[in-house]
CSV table of C-alpha atoms and ligand atoms in Angstrom, one decimal:
chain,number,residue,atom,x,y,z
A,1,UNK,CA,-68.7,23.4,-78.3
A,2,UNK,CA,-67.7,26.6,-79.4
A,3,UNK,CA,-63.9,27.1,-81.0
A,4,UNK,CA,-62.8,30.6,-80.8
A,5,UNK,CA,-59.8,32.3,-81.8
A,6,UNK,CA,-57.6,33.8,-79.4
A,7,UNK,CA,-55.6,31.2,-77.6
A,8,UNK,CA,-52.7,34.0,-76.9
A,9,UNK,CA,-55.0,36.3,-75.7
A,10,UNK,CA,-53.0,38.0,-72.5
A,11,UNK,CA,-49.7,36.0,-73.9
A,12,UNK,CA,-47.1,37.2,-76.4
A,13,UNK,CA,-46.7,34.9,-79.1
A,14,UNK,CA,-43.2,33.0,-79.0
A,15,UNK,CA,-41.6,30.4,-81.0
A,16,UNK,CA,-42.7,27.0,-81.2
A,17,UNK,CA,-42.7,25.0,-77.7
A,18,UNK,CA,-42.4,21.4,-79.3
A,19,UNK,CA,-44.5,19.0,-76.7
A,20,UNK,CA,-45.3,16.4,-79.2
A,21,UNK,CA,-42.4,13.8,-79.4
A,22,UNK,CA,-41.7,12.4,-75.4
A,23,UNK,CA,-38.4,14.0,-76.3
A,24,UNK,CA,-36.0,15.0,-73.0
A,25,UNK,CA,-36.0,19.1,-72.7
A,26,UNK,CA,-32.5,18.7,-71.6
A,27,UNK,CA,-29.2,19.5,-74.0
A,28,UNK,CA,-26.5,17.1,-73.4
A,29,UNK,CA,-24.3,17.4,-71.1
A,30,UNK,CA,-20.7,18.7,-72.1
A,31,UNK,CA,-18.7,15.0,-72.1
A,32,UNK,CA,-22.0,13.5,-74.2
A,33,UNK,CA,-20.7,16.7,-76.8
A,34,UNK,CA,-17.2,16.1,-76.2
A,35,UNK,CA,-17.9,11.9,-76.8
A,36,UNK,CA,-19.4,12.9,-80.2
A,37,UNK,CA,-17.3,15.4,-81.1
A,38,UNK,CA,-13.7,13.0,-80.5
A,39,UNK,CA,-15.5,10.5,-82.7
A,40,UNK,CA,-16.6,12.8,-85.3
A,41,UNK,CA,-12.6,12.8,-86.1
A,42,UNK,CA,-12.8,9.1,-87.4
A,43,UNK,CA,-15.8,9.6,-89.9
A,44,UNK,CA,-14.4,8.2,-92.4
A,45,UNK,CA,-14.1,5.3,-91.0
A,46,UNK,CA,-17.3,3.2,-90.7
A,47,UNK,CA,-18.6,2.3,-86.7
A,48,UNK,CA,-17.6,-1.0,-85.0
A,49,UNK,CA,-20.8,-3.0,-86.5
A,50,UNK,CA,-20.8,-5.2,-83.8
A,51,UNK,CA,-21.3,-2.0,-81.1
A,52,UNK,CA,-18.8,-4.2,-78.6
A,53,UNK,CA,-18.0,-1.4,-76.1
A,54,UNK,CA,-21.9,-0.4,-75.6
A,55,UNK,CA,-23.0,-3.5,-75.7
A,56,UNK,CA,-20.1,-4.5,-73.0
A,57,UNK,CA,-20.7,-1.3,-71.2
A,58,UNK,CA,-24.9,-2.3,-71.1
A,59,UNK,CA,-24.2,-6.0,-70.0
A,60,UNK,CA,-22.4,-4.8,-67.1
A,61,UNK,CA,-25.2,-2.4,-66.3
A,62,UNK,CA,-27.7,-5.0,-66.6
A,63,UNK,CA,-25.7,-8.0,-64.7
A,64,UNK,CA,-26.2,-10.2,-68.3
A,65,UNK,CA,-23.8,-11.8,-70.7
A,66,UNK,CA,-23.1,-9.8,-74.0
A,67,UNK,CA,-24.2,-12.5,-75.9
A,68,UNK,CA,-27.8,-11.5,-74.6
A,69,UNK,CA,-27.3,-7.5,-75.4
A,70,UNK,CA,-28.7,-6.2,-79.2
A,71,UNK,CA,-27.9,-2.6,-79.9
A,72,UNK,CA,-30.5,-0.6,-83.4
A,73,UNK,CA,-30.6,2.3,-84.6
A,74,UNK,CA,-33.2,3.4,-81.9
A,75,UNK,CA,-35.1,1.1,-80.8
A,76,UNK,CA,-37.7,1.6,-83.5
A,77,UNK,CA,-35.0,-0.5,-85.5
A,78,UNK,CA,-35.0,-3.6,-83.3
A,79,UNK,CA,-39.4,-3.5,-83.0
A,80,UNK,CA,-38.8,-3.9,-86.6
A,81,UNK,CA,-36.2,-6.8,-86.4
A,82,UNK,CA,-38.8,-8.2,-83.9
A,83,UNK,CA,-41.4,-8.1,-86.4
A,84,UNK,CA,-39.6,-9.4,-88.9
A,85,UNK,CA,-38.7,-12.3,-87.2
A,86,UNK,CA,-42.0,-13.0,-86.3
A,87,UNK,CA,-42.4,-13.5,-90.3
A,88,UNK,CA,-45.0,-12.7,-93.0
A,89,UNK,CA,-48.3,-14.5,-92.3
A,90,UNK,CA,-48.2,-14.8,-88.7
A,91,UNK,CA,-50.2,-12.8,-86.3
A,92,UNK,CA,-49.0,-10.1,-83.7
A,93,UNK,CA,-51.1,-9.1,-80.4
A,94,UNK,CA,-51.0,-6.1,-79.1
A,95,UNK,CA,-53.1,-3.1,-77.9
A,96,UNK,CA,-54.8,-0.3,-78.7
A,97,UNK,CA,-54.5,2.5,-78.7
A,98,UNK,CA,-50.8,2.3,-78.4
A,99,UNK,CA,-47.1,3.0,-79.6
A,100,UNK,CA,-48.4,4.1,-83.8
A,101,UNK,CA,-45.6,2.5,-84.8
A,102,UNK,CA,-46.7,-1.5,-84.2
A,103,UNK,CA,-49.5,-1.1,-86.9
A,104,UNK,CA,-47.2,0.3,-89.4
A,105,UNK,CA,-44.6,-2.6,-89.1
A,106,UNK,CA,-47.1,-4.9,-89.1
A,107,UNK,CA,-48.6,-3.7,-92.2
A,108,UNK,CA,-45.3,-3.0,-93.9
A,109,UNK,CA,-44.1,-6.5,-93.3
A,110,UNK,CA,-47.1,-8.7,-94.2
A,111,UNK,CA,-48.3,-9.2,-90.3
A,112,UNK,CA,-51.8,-9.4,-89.1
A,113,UNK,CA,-52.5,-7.4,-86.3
A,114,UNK,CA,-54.9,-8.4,-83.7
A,115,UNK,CA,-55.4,-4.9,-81.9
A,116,UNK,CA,-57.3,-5.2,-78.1
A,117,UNK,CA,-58.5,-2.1,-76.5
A,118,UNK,CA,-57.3,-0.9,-73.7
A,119,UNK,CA,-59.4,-1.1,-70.8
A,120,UNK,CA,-59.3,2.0,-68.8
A,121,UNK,CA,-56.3,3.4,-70.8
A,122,UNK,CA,-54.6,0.2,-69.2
A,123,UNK,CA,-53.9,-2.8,-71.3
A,124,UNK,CA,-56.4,-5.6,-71.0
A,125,UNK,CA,-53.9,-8.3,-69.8
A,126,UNK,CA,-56.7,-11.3,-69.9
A,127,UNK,CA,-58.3,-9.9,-73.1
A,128,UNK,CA,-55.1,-10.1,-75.2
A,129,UNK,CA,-54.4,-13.4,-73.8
A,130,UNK,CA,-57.9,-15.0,-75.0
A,131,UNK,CA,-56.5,-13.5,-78.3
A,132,UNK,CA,-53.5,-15.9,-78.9
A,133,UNK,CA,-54.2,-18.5,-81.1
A,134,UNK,CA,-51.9,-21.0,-83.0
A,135,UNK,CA,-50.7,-18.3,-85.3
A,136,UNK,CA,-49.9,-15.3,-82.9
A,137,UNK,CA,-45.9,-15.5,-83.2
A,138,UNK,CA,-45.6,-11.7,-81.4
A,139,UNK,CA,-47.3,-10.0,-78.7
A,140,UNK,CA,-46.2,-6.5,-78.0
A,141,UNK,CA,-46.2,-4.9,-74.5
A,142,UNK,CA,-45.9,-0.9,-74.4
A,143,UNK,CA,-45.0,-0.4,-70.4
A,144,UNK,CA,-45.7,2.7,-69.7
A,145,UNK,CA,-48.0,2.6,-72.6
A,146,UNK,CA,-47.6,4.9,-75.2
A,147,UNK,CA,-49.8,7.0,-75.3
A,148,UNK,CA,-51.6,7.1,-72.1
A,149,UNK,CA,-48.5,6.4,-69.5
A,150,UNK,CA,-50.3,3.7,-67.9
A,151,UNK,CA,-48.5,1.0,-66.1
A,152,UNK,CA,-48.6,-3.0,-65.7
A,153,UNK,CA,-46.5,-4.0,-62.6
A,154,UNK,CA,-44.5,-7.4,-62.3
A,155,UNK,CA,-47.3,-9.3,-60.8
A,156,UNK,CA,-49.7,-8.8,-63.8
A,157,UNK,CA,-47.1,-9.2,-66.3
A,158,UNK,CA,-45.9,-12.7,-64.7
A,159,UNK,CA,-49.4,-13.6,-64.8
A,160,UNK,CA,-49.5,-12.5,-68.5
A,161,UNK,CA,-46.3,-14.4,-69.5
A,162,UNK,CA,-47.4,-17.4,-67.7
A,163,UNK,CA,-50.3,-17.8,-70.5
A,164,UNK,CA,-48.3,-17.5,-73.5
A,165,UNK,CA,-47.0,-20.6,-75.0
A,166,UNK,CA,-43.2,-20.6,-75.4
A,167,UNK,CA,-43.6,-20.7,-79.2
A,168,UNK,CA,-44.2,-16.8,-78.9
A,169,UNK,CA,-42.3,-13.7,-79.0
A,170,UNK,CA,-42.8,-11.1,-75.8
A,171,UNK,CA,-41.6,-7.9,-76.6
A,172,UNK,CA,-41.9,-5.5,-73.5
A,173,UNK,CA,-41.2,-2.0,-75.2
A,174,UNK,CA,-39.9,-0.2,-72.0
A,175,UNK,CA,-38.6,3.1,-74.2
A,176,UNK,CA,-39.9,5.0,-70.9
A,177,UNK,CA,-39.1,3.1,-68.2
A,178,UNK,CA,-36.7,5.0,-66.6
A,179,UNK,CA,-39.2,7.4,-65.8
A,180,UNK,CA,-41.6,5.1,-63.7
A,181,UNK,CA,-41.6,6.3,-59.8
A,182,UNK,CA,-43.6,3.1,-58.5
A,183,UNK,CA,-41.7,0.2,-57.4
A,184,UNK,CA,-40.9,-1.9,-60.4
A,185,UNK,CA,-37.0,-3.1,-59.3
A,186,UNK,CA,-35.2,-3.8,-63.0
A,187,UNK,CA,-38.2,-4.2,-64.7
A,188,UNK,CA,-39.2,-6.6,-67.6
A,189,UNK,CA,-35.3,-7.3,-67.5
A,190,UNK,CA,-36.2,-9.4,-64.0
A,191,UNK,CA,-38.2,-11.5,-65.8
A,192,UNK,CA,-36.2,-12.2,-68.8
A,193,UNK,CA,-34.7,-15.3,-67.2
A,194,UNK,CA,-38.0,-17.0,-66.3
A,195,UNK,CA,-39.4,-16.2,-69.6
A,196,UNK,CA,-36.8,-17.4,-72.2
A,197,UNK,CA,-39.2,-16.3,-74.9
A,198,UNK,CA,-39.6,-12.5,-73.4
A,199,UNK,CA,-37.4,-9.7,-74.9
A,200,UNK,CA,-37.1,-6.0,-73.1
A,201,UNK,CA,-36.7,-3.3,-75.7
A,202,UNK,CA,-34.9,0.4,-73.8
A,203,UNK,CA,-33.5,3.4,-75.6
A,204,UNK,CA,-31.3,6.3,-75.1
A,205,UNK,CA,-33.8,8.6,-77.1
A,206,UNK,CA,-35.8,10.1,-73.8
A,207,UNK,CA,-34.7,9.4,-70.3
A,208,UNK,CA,-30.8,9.9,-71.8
A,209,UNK,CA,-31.6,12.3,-73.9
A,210,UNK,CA,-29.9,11.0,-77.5
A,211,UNK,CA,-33.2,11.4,-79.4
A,212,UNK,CA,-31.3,12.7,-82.1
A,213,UNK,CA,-28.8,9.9,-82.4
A,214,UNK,CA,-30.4,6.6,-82.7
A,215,UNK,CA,-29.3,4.3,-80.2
A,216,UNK,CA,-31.8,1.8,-78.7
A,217,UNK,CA,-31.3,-1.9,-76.9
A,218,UNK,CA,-32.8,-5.0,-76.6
A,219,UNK,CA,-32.0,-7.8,-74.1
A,220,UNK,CA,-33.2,-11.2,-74.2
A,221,UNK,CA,-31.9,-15.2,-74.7
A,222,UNK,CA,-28.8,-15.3,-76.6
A,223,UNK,CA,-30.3,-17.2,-79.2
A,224,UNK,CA,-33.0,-14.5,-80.0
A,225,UNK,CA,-30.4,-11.8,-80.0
A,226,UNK,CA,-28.4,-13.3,-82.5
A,227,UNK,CA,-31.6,-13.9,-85.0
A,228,UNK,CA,-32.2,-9.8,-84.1
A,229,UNK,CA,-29.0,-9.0,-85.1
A,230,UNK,CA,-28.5,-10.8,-88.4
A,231,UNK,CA,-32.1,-8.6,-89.3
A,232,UNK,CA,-30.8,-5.4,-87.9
A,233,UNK,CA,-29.2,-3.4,-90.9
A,234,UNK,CA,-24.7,-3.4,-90.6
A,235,UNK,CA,-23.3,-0.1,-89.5
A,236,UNK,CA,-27.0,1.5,-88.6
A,237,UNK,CA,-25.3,2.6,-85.4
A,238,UNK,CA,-23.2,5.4,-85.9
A,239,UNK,CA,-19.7,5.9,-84.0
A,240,UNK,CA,-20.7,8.7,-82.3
A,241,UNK,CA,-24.2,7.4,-81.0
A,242,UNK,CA,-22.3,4.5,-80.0
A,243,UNK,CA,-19.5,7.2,-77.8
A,244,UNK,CA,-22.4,9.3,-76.9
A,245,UNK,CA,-24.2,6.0,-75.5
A,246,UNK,CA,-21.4,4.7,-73.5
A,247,UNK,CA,-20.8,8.5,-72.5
A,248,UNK,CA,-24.5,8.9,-71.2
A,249,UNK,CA,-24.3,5.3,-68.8
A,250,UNK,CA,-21.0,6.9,-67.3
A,251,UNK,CA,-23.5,10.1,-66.7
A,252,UNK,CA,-26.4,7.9,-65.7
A,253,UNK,CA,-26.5,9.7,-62.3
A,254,UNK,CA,-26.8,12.8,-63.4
A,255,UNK,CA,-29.3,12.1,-66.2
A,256,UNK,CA,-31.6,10.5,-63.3
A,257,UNK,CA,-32.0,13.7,-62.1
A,258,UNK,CA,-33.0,15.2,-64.7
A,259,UNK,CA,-35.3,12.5,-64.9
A,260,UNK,CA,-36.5,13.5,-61.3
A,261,UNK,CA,-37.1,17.2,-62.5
A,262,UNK,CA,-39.3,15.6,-65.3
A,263,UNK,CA,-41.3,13.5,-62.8
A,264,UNK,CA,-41.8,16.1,-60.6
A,265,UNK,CA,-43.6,18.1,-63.5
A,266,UNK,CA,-45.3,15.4,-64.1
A,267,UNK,CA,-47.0,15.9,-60.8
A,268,UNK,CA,-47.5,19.3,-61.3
A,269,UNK,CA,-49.2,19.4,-64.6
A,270,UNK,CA,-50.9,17.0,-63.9
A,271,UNK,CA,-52.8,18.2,-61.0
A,272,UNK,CA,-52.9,21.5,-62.4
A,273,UNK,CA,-55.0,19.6,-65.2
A,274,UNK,CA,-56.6,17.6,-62.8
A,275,UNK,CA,-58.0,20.9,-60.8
A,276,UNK,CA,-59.1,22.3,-64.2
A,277,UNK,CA,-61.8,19.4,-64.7
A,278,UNK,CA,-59.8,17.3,-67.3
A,279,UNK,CA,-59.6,13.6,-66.8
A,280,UNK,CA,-55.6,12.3,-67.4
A,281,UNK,CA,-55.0,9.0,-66.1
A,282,UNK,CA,-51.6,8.8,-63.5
A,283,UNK,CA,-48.8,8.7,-66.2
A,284,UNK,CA,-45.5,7.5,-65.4
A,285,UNK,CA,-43.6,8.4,-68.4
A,286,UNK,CA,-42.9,11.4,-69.6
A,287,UNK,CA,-46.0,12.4,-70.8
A,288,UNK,CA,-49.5,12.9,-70.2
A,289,UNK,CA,-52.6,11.7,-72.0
A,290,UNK,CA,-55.9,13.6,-72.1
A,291,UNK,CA,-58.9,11.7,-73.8
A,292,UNK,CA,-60.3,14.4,-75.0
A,293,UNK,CA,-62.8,12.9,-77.9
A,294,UNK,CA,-64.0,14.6,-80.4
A,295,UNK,CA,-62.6,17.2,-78.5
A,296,UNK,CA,-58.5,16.3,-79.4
A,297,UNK,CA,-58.7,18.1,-82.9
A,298,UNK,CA,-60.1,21.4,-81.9
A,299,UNK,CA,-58.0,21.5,-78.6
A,300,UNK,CA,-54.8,20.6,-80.6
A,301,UNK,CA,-55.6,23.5,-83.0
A,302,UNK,CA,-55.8,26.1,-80.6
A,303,UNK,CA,-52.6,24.9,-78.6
A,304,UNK,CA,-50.9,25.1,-82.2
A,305,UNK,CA,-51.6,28.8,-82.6
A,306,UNK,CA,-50.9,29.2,-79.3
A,307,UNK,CA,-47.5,27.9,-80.4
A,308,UNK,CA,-47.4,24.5,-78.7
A,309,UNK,CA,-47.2,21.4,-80.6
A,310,UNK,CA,-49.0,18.5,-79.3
A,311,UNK,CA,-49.6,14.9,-80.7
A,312,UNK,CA,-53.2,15.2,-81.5
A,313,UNK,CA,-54.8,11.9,-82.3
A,314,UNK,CA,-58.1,13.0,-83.8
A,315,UNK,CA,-61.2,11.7,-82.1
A,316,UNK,CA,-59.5,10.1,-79.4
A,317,UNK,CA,-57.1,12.5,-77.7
A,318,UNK,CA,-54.2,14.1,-77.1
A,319,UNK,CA,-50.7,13.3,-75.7
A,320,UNK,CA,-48.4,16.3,-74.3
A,321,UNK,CA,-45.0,15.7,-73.4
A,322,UNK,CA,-43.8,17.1,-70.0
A,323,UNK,CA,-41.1,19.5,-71.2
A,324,UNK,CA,-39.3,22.5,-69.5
A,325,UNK,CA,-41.2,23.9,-66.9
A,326,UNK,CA,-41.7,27.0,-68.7
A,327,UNK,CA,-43.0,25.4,-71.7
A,328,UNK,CA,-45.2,23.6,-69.2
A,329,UNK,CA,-46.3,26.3,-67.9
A,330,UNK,CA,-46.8,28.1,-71.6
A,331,UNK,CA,-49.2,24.7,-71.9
A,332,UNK,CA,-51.0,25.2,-69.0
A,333,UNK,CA,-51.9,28.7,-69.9
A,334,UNK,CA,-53.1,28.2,-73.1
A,335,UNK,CA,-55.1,24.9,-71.6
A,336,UNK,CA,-56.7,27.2,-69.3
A,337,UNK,CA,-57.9,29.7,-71.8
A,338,UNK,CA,-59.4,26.9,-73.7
A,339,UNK,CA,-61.2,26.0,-71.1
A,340,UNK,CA,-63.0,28.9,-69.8
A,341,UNK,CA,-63.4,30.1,-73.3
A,342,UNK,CA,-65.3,26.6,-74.6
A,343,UNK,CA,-66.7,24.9,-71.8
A,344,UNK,CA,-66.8,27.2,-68.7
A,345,UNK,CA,-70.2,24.8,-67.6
A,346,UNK,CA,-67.7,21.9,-67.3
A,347,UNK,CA,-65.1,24.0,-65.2
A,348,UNK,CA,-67.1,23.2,-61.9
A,349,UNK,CA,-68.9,19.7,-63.5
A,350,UNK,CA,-65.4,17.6,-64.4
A,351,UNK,CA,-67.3,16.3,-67.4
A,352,UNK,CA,-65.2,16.8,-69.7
A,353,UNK,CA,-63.2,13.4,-71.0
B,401,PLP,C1,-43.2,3.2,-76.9
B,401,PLP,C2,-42.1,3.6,-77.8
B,401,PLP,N1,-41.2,2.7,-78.2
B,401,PLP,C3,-40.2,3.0,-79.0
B,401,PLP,C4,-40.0,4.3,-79.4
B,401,PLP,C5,-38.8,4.5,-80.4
B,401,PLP,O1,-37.8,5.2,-79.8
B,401,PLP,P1,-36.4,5.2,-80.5
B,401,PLP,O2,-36.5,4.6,-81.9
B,401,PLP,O3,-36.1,6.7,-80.6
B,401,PLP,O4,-35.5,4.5,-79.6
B,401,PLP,C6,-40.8,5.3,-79.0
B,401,PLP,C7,-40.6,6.6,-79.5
B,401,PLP,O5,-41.3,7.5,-79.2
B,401,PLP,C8,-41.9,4.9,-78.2
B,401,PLP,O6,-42.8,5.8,-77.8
């Protein structure tokens, strides 16, 4: 496969369309500025460690006793209380290829990692059962799977849970879950109290929009949530992620509908994909995955210089995120002249994975 230059041919250059972080396109909304600019005034003063109006404000939301509520510094900050409770020398389960971050705890904090493929771009549910053994104290769940969007529903997931002995963590990482349209009711969070041993990890980073803040949650038995707290690090939460957090909840309403907008794309770019011969599995988070190969590298390159970041995972594929529809369009464009410029023969065929 050829690789030729010119990916802006018949487009004017602009700046940089960043597609490559599962970020929200959307700015906050005025009283998410006006939350974090009132607590700005007290920054001297360091935040309420124990987060007690979010984590009040997120109990309500989620019918549950506070006790049961743990608020990190993103939620990247309470996977890595997870894994650190799970403790040096034991083994975590999870699959692959998912959320890049799992590996790097795991390594960072003395954890073997068993890693089972996915099967389809799904995870293999039975596979990563067989692959419990007496020293597996973690299994990690991404749901919509990071990066392909792929979704488990309740029913395989209670099936899941009801093979794991009680001795080992469940962490469902739902960082996207507000963007799933299938019928899925509250989630992991419905099967928290059937499975005292499950934890559901959310964040305000993409469907709300805080990326930039670092606010994520956890939910899960009350005793859990305390050992997560004692690891989580005091003060990480800042005041005004903490304002911004409880602001966004108030806003929740109007942040679905921007979730909507996103969803809708989803459909769109996808198909538009989909008619241009490229494979993408049905995605219900905010981004799409195209298993491109040996393929991802070259096809990441020439959406670069066609200004449009993407997360390029070499060999494998690539992960765009669905962002403003112009940048999705910019995207689309740029996916198209790639296409009839490297592999016009697989334009009618649909060969190309
Ligand atoms: C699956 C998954 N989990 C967790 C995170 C971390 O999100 P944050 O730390 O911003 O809450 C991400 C971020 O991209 C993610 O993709």
């Amino acid at each position: 496969m050829r690789e030729a230059a010119g990916p802006t041919a018949g487009a004017s250059r602009t700046v940089t369309r960043s597609l490559s972080r599962n970020e929200s396109p959307h700015g906050p909304l005025p009283d998410i500025v006006a939350a974090v600019a009132a607590s700005s005034r007290d920054v001297n003063r360091y935040p309420d460690p124990a987060c007690t109006d979010l984590t009040a404000a997120l109990a309500r939301r989620h019918g549950v006793a506070p006790d049961r509520v743990a608020i990190g510094a993103g939620s990247c900050a309470l996977l890595q209380a997870v894994f650190q409770l799970a403790g040096p020398g034991a083994t975590a389960v999870y699959a692959w290829r998912s959320f890049e971050y799992y590996p790097i705890l795991a390594g960072h904090l003395g954890i073997q990692s068993e890693r089972v493929p996915l099967a389809d771009d799904v995870h293999d549910l039975a596979a990563m059962a067989d692959r419990i053994t007496a020293t597996t104290r973690l299994v990690v769940i991404c749901n919509p799977n990071n990066p392909t969007g792929t979704l488990l529903g309740l029913d395989r997931l209670r099936a899941f849970l009801d093979r794991v002995p009680p001795t080992c963590l469940v962490a469902l990482d739902e960082a996207y879950f507000e963007y799933v349209d299938e019928p899925m009711g509250a989630g992991g969070l419905a099967l928290c109290d059937r499975y005292p041993n499950l934890v559901v990890l959310r964040t305000f980073s993409k469907a709300y929009g805080l990326a930039g803040l670092r606010v994520g949650y956890l939910i899960g038995a009350a005793r859990i949530v305390a050992s997560l707290r004692e690891m989580t690090l005091p003060f990480a939460v800042s005041a005004p992620a903490q304002h911004a957090a409880v602001a966004a909840l108030a806003l929740e309403d109007v942040l679905l509908m921007r979730v909507r907008q996103t969803i809708a794309e989803r459909t769109r770019v996808r198909a538009a994909l989909l008619a241009d011969g490229f494979a993408v599995p049905a995605s219900q988070a905010n981004f799409l995955w195209l298993g491109l190969g040996e393929n991802a590298g070259p096809f990441g390159s020439w959406c670069a210089r066609a200004g449009i970041e993407l997360r390029v995972f070499d060999g494998e594929g690539v992960r765009v995120s669905l962002g403003s529809p112009s940048d999705n369009d910019a995207f689309l464009a740029a996916v198209h002249r790639w296409r009839v410029r490297n592999a016009p023969e697989l334009l009618t065929t649909g060969a190309l994975r």
